[in-house]
């Protein structure tokens, strides 16, 4: 089963916790054992898993990427967002998570994040639940 | 169903659009709903999704990686391509895309790219289509 | 079928070859055609594929990451391991590999690695085998 969600990002670079959307998809699909693929159709965004406890981890990730993959690097692309495209391929636009006993098999400190690197934007992402 | 494709890269670092190969695989497999896994068996290459409109984005990505993960860094591996191995793990050798209505669920500006970081080479990649 | 494995890492940053565990899972599941998802539930670790021949490649990868994503960067997260969280999202916590003829479809020089960036630790990882 395939689900589509819409979110709004509020700053240029942001990591938004979308774990609850993915959990909801698994529940609605009523799949007990399988995998779920989370996918963003936007080339300045990414899907990743990282720590869900202390928000300073996300702040550190965003700040570090901003410093090391800077927007004002001498890029040629005239839209001025090549840094965001590079961050997208670095973290990846597709993520696969295991489902068991009807639940996402995540570690205690893992959350699933939609990362936007050229916002603020209205964005979509897809969740595909596969039994198997 | 599993498909194997061969391509030729023309410079040391290159991103080749392989979206049409992946689309062809999905069509031949005649799968309407499912996922497709694109995989490179070479450790100096990667599979990624990025912008397919302005070619300057790919040029910026390649140039930035070349600058920040330089070939002439004091690596110990005698083949002199450790930079390419690092780029490979950074972008990843495996990519999963959703299929719906018999088509790849890609965003308007998304293309699938085979990235070679230690070419020119003759390379293969695999496309696995899964119904579900 | 789902398998869980436990390993021990011995230094802060380490890449451990887990290919044999993944091969064992595929054999036990007795799946001839499909895919396998390898997943780490820890946010300072990653799963990647890279060269399995010359160990200097892994040493170069670890040393380069240590240099470019340093632990002593002015991060705010008080645990002092934000570098490890960034490395985790860069390499990714989930990896999908194709199965054909009952075997992993890996290139000659490819090995699957569990990467820990904030060890030494006792760690688990999961292997999900899917027929299709």
Tab-separated table of C-alpha atoms in Angstrom:
chain	number	residue	atom	x	y	z
A	1	UNK	CA	0.000	0.000	0.000
A	2	UNK	CA	1.128	3.513	-0.861
A	3	UNK	CA	0.610	6.643	1.226
A	4	UNK	CA	1.336	10.280	0.442
A	5	UNK	CA	1.907	12.937	3.087
A	6	UNK	CA	2.365	16.696	2.926
A	7	UNK	CA	4.444	18.760	5.311
A	8	UNK	CA	5.598	22.338	5.608
A	9	UNK	CA	9.176	23.252	6.433
A	10	UNK	CA	9.911	26.525	8.204
A	11	UNK	CA	13.545	27.395	7.585
A	12	UNK	CA	16.147	26.863	4.852
A	13	UNK	CA	17.561	23.745	6.498
A	14	UNK	CA	15.436	21.594	8.735
A	15	UNK	CA	14.964	18.028	9.959
A	16	UNK	CA	11.313	17.171	10.629
A	17	UNK	CA	10.379	14.030	12.582
A	18	UNK	CA	8.032	11.988	10.353
A	19	UNK	CA	8.164	8.740	12.363
A	20	UNK	CA	4.473	8.993	13.335
A	21	UNK	CA	3.420	9.253	9.662
A	22	UNK	CA	5.388	6.119	8.809
A	23	UNK	CA	3.926	4.286	11.824
A	24	UNK	CA	0.425	5.342	10.741
A	25	UNK	CA	1.033	3.949	7.238
A	26	UNK	CA	2.120	0.585	8.612
A	27	UNK	CA	-0.957	0.461	10.837
A	28	UNK	CA	-3.361	1.396	8.010
A	29	UNK	CA	-1.749	-1.132	5.648
A	30	UNK	CA	-2.220	-3.731	8.402
A	31	UNK	CA	1.070	-5.413	7.502
A	32	UNK	CA	2.611	-7.497	10.278
A	33	UNK	CA	5.907	-8.546	8.653
A	34	UNK	CA	7.602	-6.706	5.817
A	35	UNK	CA	9.416	-3.496	4.974
A	36	UNK	CA	8.501	0.123	4.440
A	37	UNK	CA	10.147	2.458	1.927
A	38	UNK	CA	10.072	6.205	2.690
A	39	UNK	CA	10.809	8.365	-0.351
A	40	UNK	CA	11.063	12.087	-1.052
A	41	UNK	CA	10.382	13.286	-4.627
A	42	UNK	CA	12.306	16.560	-4.108
A	43	UNK	CA	15.990	16.925	-5.063
A	44	UNK	CA	16.941	19.324	-2.276
A	45	UNK	CA	15.605	17.037	0.445
A	46	UNK	CA	16.494	13.697	2.028
A	47	UNK	CA	15.130	10.990	4.321
A	48	UNK	CA	17.358	9.847	7.168
A	49	UNK	CA	17.293	8.194	10.568
A	50	UNK	CA	18.989	9.808	13.528
A	51	UNK	CA	18.633	10.472	17.248
A	52	UNK	CA	15.161	11.443	18.426
A	53	UNK	CA	15.962	12.323	22.042
A	54	UNK	CA	18.138	15.424	22.324
A	55	UNK	CA	17.224	18.059	19.670
A	56	UNK	CA	20.814	19.371	19.864
A	57	UNK	CA	21.864	16.431	17.665
A	58	UNK	CA	19.714	17.728	14.793
A	59	UNK	CA	20.976	21.263	15.360
A	60	UNK	CA	24.565	19.981	15.238
A	61	UNK	CA	23.915	18.014	12.029
A	62	UNK	CA	22.316	21.003	10.272
A	63	UNK	CA	25.010	23.453	11.461
A	64	UNK	CA	27.852	21.136	10.467
A	65	UNK	CA	26.442	20.518	6.980
A	66	UNK	CA	25.898	24.268	6.566
A	67	UNK	CA	29.545	24.906	7.474
A	68	UNK	CA	31.111	22.121	5.386
A	69	UNK	CA	28.786	22.221	2.352
A	70	UNK	CA	28.281	26.011	2.227
A	71	UNK	CA	25.699	27.736	0.072
A	72	UNK	CA	28.228	30.413	-0.980
A	73	UNK	CA	30.739	27.934	-2.475
A	74	UNK	CA	31.644	28.918	-6.099
A	75	UNK	CA	28.947	26.727	-7.693
A	76	UNK	CA	27.838	27.299	-11.295
A	77	UNK	CA	24.131	26.360	-10.996
A	78	UNK	CA	22.263	29.668	-11.155
A	79	UNK	CA	19.496	28.718	-8.721
A	80	UNK	CA	22.024	29.021	-5.892
A	81	UNK	CA	21.027	25.760	-4.199
A	82	UNK	CA	23.717	23.308	-5.337
A	83	UNK	CA	24.706	22.862	-1.688
A	84	UNK	CA	21.191	21.509	-1.028
A	85	UNK	CA	21.453	19.063	-3.953
A	86	UNK	CA	24.756	17.731	-2.575
A	87	UNK	CA	23.299	17.340	0.935
A	88	UNK	CA	20.353	15.457	-0.614
A	89	UNK	CA	22.575	12.838	-2.285
A	90	UNK	CA	24.765	12.607	0.829
A	91	UNK	CA	21.878	11.631	3.129
A	92	UNK	CA	19.794	9.958	0.385
A	93	UNK	CA	16.206	10.361	-0.806
A	94	UNK	CA	15.045	6.812	-0.044
A	95	UNK	CA	15.055	4.841	3.216
A	96	UNK	CA	13.983	1.257	3.919
A	97	UNK	CA	12.906	0.193	7.417
A	98	UNK	CA	11.933	-3.305	8.597
A	99	UNK	CA	8.423	-4.065	9.937
A	100	UNK	CA	7.925	-6.854	12.490
A	101	UNK	CA	4.907	-7.684	14.687
A	102	UNK	CA	3.066	-4.882	12.905
A	103	UNK	CA	5.564	-2.253	14.055
A	104	UNK	CA	8.612	-0.406	12.745
A	105	UNK	CA	11.796	-2.127	13.900
A	106	UNK	CA	13.546	1.026	15.132
A	107	UNK	CA	16.130	1.389	17.875
A	108	UNK	CA	15.149	3.178	21.105
A	109	UNK	CA	16.776	6.435	20.020
A	110	UNK	CA	15.929	6.309	16.316
A	111	UNK	CA	13.516	8.688	14.612
A	112	UNK	CA	12.822	9.039	10.883
A	113	UNK	CA	13.472	12.538	9.540
A	114	UNK	CA	12.464	14.466	6.459
A	115	UNK	CA	15.411	16.781	5.759
A	116	UNK	CA	14.876	19.912	3.683
A	117	UNK	CA	18.009	21.800	2.673
A	118	UNK	CA	16.463	24.582	0.545
A	119	UNK	CA	13.292	25.618	2.327
A	120	UNK	CA	11.029	26.857	3.613
A	121	UNK	CA	8.797	24.763	1.321
A	122	UNK	CA	5.601	22.796	1.102
A	123	UNK	CA	6.814	19.253	0.545
A	124	UNK	CA	5.439	15.750	-0.032
A	125	UNK	CA	6.814	12.357	0.759
A	126	UNK	CA	5.673	8.802	0.065
A	127	UNK	CA	5.473	5.725	2.267
A	128	UNK	CA	5.231	2.334	0.564
A	129	UNK	CA	4.395	-0.646	2.788
A	130	UNK	CA	5.358	-4.091	1.467
A	131	UNK	CA	4.397	-7.412	3.007
A	132	UNK	CA	6.970	-10.189	2.902
B	1	UNK	CA	12.614	-9.875	-12.162
B	2	UNK	CA	16.285	-9.030	-12.453
B	3	UNK	CA	17.943	-6.990	-15.207
B	4	UNK	CA	21.614	-6.291	-15.874
B	5	UNK	CA	22.864	-3.311	-17.855
B	6	UNK	CA	26.292	-2.267	-19.088
B	7	UNK	CA	27.477	1.295	-19.519
B	8	UNK	CA	30.709	3.072	-20.354
B	9	UNK	CA	31.944	6.065	-18.383
B	10	UNK	CA	34.144	8.627	-20.101
B	11	UNK	CA	36.011	10.542	-17.412
B	12	UNK	CA	37.340	9.888	-13.911
B	13	UNK	CA	34.246	11.245	-12.200
B	14	UNK	CA	30.904	11.186	-13.925
B	15	UNK	CA	27.162	10.985	-13.271
B	16	UNK	CA	25.292	9.102	-16.013
B	17	UNK	CA	21.493	9.298	-16.235
B	18	UNK	CA	20.187	5.699	-16.105
B	19	UNK	CA	16.504	6.542	-15.503
B	20	UNK	CA	15.446	5.125	-18.887
B	21	UNK	CA	17.079	1.759	-18.109
B	22	UNK	CA	15.201	1.539	-14.832
B	23	UNK	CA	11.935	2.544	-16.538
B	24	UNK	CA	12.532	-0.133	-19.186
B	25	UNK	CA	13.031	-2.779	-16.473
B	26	UNK	CA	9.750	-1.877	-14.790
B	27	UNK	CA	7.943	-2.051	-18.142
B	28	UNK	CA	9.471	-5.421	-19.083
B	29	UNK	CA	8.701	-6.865	-15.648
B	30	UNK	CA	5.117	-5.663	-16.113
B	31	UNK	CA	4.817	-4.774	-12.446
B	32	UNK	CA	2.119	-2.219	-11.620
B	33	UNK	CA	2.699	-1.746	-7.863
B	34	UNK	CA	5.944	-2.461	-6.062
B	35	UNK	CA	9.510	-1.255	-5.699
B	36	UNK	CA	12.673	-1.360	-7.755
B	37	UNK	CA	16.191	-1.735	-6.364
B	38	UNK	CA	19.074	-0.304	-8.427
B	39	UNK	CA	22.475	-1.680	-7.412
B	40	UNK	CA	26.068	-1.169	-8.523
B	41	UNK	CA	28.546	-4.028	-7.906
B	42	UNK	CA	31.578	-1.700	-8.120
B	43	UNK	CA	33.163	-0.137	-5.011
B	44	UNK	CA	34.208	3.140	-6.653
B	45	UNK	CA	30.711	3.881	-7.926
B	46	UNK	CA	27.313	4.813	-6.509
B	47	UNK	CA	23.632	5.119	-7.422
B	48	UNK	CA	21.879	8.358	-6.522
B	49	UNK	CA	18.909	10.519	-7.424
B	50	UNK	CA	19.374	14.178	-8.212
B	51	UNK	CA	18.200	16.962	-10.513
B	52	UNK	CA	17.738	16.012	-14.159
B	53	UNK	CA	17.054	19.468	-15.608
B	54	UNK	CA	20.118	21.707	-15.450
B	55	UNK	CA	23.389	19.762	-16.072
B	56	UNK	CA	25.252	22.372	-14.006
B	57	UNK	CA	23.931	20.635	-10.874
B	58	UNK	CA	25.853	17.450	-11.750
B	59	UNK	CA	28.933	19.486	-12.608
B	60	UNK	CA	28.697	21.236	-9.228
B	61	UNK	CA	28.285	17.943	-7.369
B	62	UNK	CA	31.282	16.338	-9.106
B	63	UNK	CA	33.476	19.443	-8.667
B	64	UNK	CA	32.558	19.841	-5.002
B	65	UNK	CA	33.274	16.180	-4.183
B	66	UNK	CA	36.585	16.416	-6.056
B	67	UNK	CA	37.547	19.450	-3.971
B	68	UNK	CA	36.420	18.148	-0.559
B	69	UNK	CA	37.341	14.464	-0.979
B	70	UNK	CA	40.559	14.969	-2.988
B	71	UNK	CA	42.434	12.176	-4.734
B	72	UNK	CA	45.786	13.512	-3.466
B	73	UNK	CA	44.896	13.289	0.244
B	74	UNK	CA	47.557	11.300	2.186
B	75	UNK	CA	45.761	7.942	1.812
B	76	UNK	CA	47.633	4.651	2.388
B	77	UNK	CA	45.834	2.442	-0.187
B	78	UNK	CA	48.339	1.981	-3.011
B	79	UNK	CA	45.790	1.949	-5.831
B	80	UNK	CA	45.356	5.704	-5.338
B	81	UNK	CA	41.569	5.637	-5.457
B	82	UNK	CA	40.560	5.791	-1.790
B	83	UNK	CA	38.778	9.063	-2.534
B	84	UNK	CA	36.508	7.152	-4.930
B	85	UNK	CA	35.753	4.496	-2.290
B	86	UNK	CA	34.737	7.215	0.185
B	87	UNK	CA	32.505	8.927	-2.383
B	88	UNK	CA	30.898	5.540	-3.096
B	89	UNK	CA	29.879	4.964	0.536
B	90	UNK	CA	28.782	8.598	0.879
B	91	UNK	CA	26.247	8.405	-1.961
B	92	UNK	CA	25.562	4.660	-1.555
B	93	UNK	CA	25.628	1.691	-3.930
B	94	UNK	CA	21.952	0.739	-3.598
B	95	UNK	CA	18.803	2.755	-4.231
B	96	UNK	CA	15.142	1.811	-3.794
B	97	UNK	CA	12.402	3.583	-5.784
B	98	UNK	CA	8.624	3.070	-5.527
B	99	UNK	CA	6.562	1.806	-8.511
B	100	UNK	CA	2.906	2.806	-8.856
B	101	UNK	CA	0.516	2.478	-11.813
B	102	UNK	CA	3.321	0.664	-13.653
B	103	UNK	CA	5.656	3.657	-13.422
B	104	UNK	CA	8.519	4.938	-11.289
B	105	UNK	CA	7.252	7.314	-8.618
B	106	UNK	CA	9.815	10.052	-9.242
B	107	UNK	CA	9.489	13.787	-8.716
B	108	UNK	CA	9.373	16.078	-11.754
B	109	UNK	CA	13.049	17.009	-11.447
B	110	UNK	CA	14.398	13.636	-10.324
B	111	UNK	CA	16.680	11.461	-12.422
B	112	UNK	CA	18.495	8.273	-11.368
B	113	UNK	CA	22.268	8.485	-11.788
B	114	UNK	CA	25.082	5.968	-11.982
B	115	UNK	CA	28.069	7.754	-10.427
B	116	UNK	CA	31.581	6.577	-11.249
B	117	UNK	CA	34.378	8.133	-9.212
B	118	UNK	CA	37.386	6.245	-10.636
B	119	UNK	CA	36.766	5.969	-14.380
B	120	UNK	CA	36.742	5.866	-17.254
B	121	UNK	CA	35.445	2.292	-16.958
B	122	UNK	CA	33.120	-0.266	-18.453
B	123	UNK	CA	30.565	-0.815	-15.694
B	124	UNK	CA	27.493	-2.905	-14.941
B	125	UNK	CA	24.518	-2.278	-12.752
B	126	UNK	CA	21.486	-4.334	-11.725
B	127	UNK	CA	17.801	-3.501	-11.554
B	128	UNK	CA	15.569	-5.742	-9.442
B	129	UNK	CA	11.802	-5.268	-9.809
B	130	UNK	CA	9.639	-6.505	-6.926
B	131	UNK	CA	5.854	-6.688	-6.908
B	132	UNK	CA	4.067	-5.895	-3.687
C	1	UNK	CA	12.375	-13.955	7.543
C	2	UNK	CA	14.068	-11.767	10.115
C	3	UNK	CA	17.428	-12.399	11.770
C	4	UNK	CA	19.185	-10.543	14.591
C	5	UNK	CA	22.934	-10.604	15.140
C	6	UNK	CA	25.176	-9.241	17.875
C	7	UNK	CA	28.721	-8.006	17.417
C	8	UNK	CA	31.367	-6.288	19.494
C	9	UNK	CA	33.338	-3.327	18.204
C	10	UNK	CA	36.823	-2.702	19.569
C	11	UNK	CA	37.698	0.914	18.898
C	12	UNK	CA	35.884	4.237	18.580
C	13	UNK	CA	35.585	3.995	14.811
C	14	UNK	CA	35.545	0.665	13.073
C	15	UNK	CA	34.221	-1.123	9.989
C	16	UNK	CA	33.400	-4.786	10.656
C	17	UNK	CA	32.792	-7.182	7.768
C	18	UNK	CA	29.335	-8.730	8.279
C	19	UNK	CA	28.953	-10.273	4.809
C	20	UNK	CA	29.009	-13.825	6.202
C	21	UNK	CA	26.104	-13.062	8.572
C	22	UNK	CA	24.011	-11.731	5.708
C	23	UNK	CA	24.909	-14.756	3.541
C	24	UNK	CA	23.915	-17.056	6.415
C	25	UNK	CA	20.521	-15.317	6.714
C	26	UNK	CA	19.806	-15.783	3.017
C	27	UNK	CA	20.740	-19.462	3.244
C	28	UNK	CA	18.588	-20.061	6.361
C	29	UNK	CA	15.629	-18.243	4.815
C	30	UNK	CA	16.063	-20.472	1.756
C	31	UNK	CA	15.133	-17.639	-0.587
C	32	UNK	CA	16.363	-18.011	-4.172
C	33	UNK	CA	15.228	-14.679	-5.684
C	34	UNK	CA	14.546	-11.525	-3.691
C	35	UNK	CA	16.230	-8.829	-1.671
C	36	UNK	CA	17.772	-8.527	1.760
C	37	UNK	CA	17.633	-5.441	3.983
C	38	UNK	CA	20.445	-4.946	6.522
C	39	UNK	CA	19.578	-2.457	9.265
C	40	UNK	CA	21.323	-1.038	12.321
C	41	UNK	CA	19.153	0.242	15.205
C	42	UNK	CA	21.959	2.450	16.599
C	43	UNK	CA	22.269	6.138	15.673
C	44	UNK	CA	26.074	6.303	15.789
C	45	UNK	CA	26.492	3.395	13.366
C	46	UNK	CA	25.896	2.668	9.690
C	47	UNK	CA	25.720	-0.169	7.156
C	48	UNK	CA	27.736	0.243	3.963
C	49	UNK	CA	29.329	-1.727	1.146
C	50	UNK	CA	32.961	-1.178	0.253
C	51	UNK	CA	36.131	-2.968	-0.813
C	52	UNK	CA	36.830	-6.268	0.952
C	53	UNK	CA	40.319	-6.947	-0.434
C	54	UNK	CA	42.882	-4.463	0.854
C	55	UNK	CA	42.208	-3.438	4.503
C	56	UNK	CA	43.980	-0.132	3.819
C	57	UNK	CA	40.769	1.059	2.115
C	58	UNK	CA	38.861	0.778	5.390
C	59	UNK	CA	41.689	2.460	7.279
C	60	UNK	CA	41.642	5.315	4.747
C	61	UNK	CA	37.860	5.704	5.022
C	62	UNK	CA	37.936	5.807	8.833
C	63	UNK	CA	40.935	8.194	8.961
C	64	UNK	CA	39.426	10.537	6.372
C	65	UNK	CA	36.056	10.712	8.153
C	66	UNK	CA	37.851	11.325	11.458
C	67	UNK	CA	39.766	14.223	9.899
C	68	UNK	CA	36.856	15.834	8.033
C	69	UNK	CA	34.060	15.187	10.553
C	70	UNK	CA	36.116	15.703	13.732
C	71	UNK	CA	34.926	14.846	17.213
C	72	UNK	CA	36.275	18.129	18.617
C	73	UNK	CA	34.233	20.374	16.297
C	74	UNK	CA	32.235	22.980	18.322
C	75	UNK	CA	29.099	20.832	18.598
C	76	UNK	CA	26.436	21.606	21.205
C	77	UNK	CA	25.240	18.042	22.002
C	78	UNK	CA	26.681	17.269	25.435
C	79	UNK	CA	27.339	13.575	24.817
C	80	UNK	CA	30.269	14.590	22.596
C	81	UNK	CA	29.380	12.216	19.777
C	82	UNK	CA	27.649	14.451	17.221
C	83	UNK	CA	30.406	13.578	14.747
C	84	UNK	CA	29.312	9.938	14.966
C	85	UNK	CA	25.653	10.879	14.348
C	86	UNK	CA	26.663	12.810	11.217
C	87	UNK	CA	28.779	9.904	9.934
C	88	UNK	CA	25.801	7.600	10.525
C	89	UNK	CA	23.445	9.624	8.323
C	90	UNK	CA	26.188	10.090	5.715
C	91	UNK	CA	26.723	6.355	5.186
C	92	UNK	CA	23.156	5.366	6.105
C	93	UNK	CA	21.655	2.899	8.578
C	94	UNK	CA	19.840	0.701	6.036
C	95	UNK	CA	21.168	-1.192	3.019
C	96	UNK	CA	19.315	-3.284	0.415
C	97	UNK	CA	21.113	-6.013	-1.539
C	98	UNK	CA	19.701	-8.206	-4.336
C	99	UNK	CA	19.471	-12.009	-3.974
C	100	UNK	CA	19.660	-14.231	-7.062
C	101	UNK	CA	20.164	-17.997	-7.369
C	102	UNK	CA	20.054	-18.157	-3.577
C	103	UNK	CA	23.069	-15.870	-3.212
C	104	UNK	CA	23.855	-12.216	-2.552
C	105	UNK	CA	24.452	-10.387	-5.829
C	106	UNK	CA	27.678	-8.668	-4.770
C	107	UNK	CA	30.598	-7.577	-6.923
C	108	UNK	CA	33.922	-9.424	-6.607
C	109	UNK	CA	35.429	-6.761	-4.355
C	110	UNK	CA	32.313	-5.903	-2.347
C	111	UNK	CA	31.884	-6.645	1.348
C	112	UNK	CA	29.062	-5.514	3.648
C	113	UNK	CA	30.283	-3.528	6.663
C	114	UNK	CA	28.834	-2.580	10.017
C	115	UNK	CA	30.367	0.830	10.802
C	116	UNK	CA	30.523	2.014	14.395
C	117	UNK	CA	31.595	5.621	14.903
C	118	UNK	CA	31.276	5.900	18.701
C	119	UNK	CA	32.571	2.605	20.063
C	120	UNK	CA	33.762	0.372	21.448
C	121	UNK	CA	30.250	-1.036	21.899
C	122	UNK	CA	28.167	-4.174	21.943
C	123	UNK	CA	25.894	-3.727	18.935
C	124	UNK	CA	23.037	-5.509	17.143
C	125	UNK	CA	21.928	-5.460	13.564
C	126	UNK	CA	18.992	-6.973	11.694
C	127	UNK	CA	18.797	-8.859	8.416
C	128	UNK	CA	15.393	-9.110	6.711
C	129	UNK	CA	15.117	-11.537	3.775
C	130	UNK	CA	12.257	-10.921	1.318
C	131	UNK	CA	11.220	-13.228	-1.503
C	132	UNK	CA	10.075	-11.624	-4.736
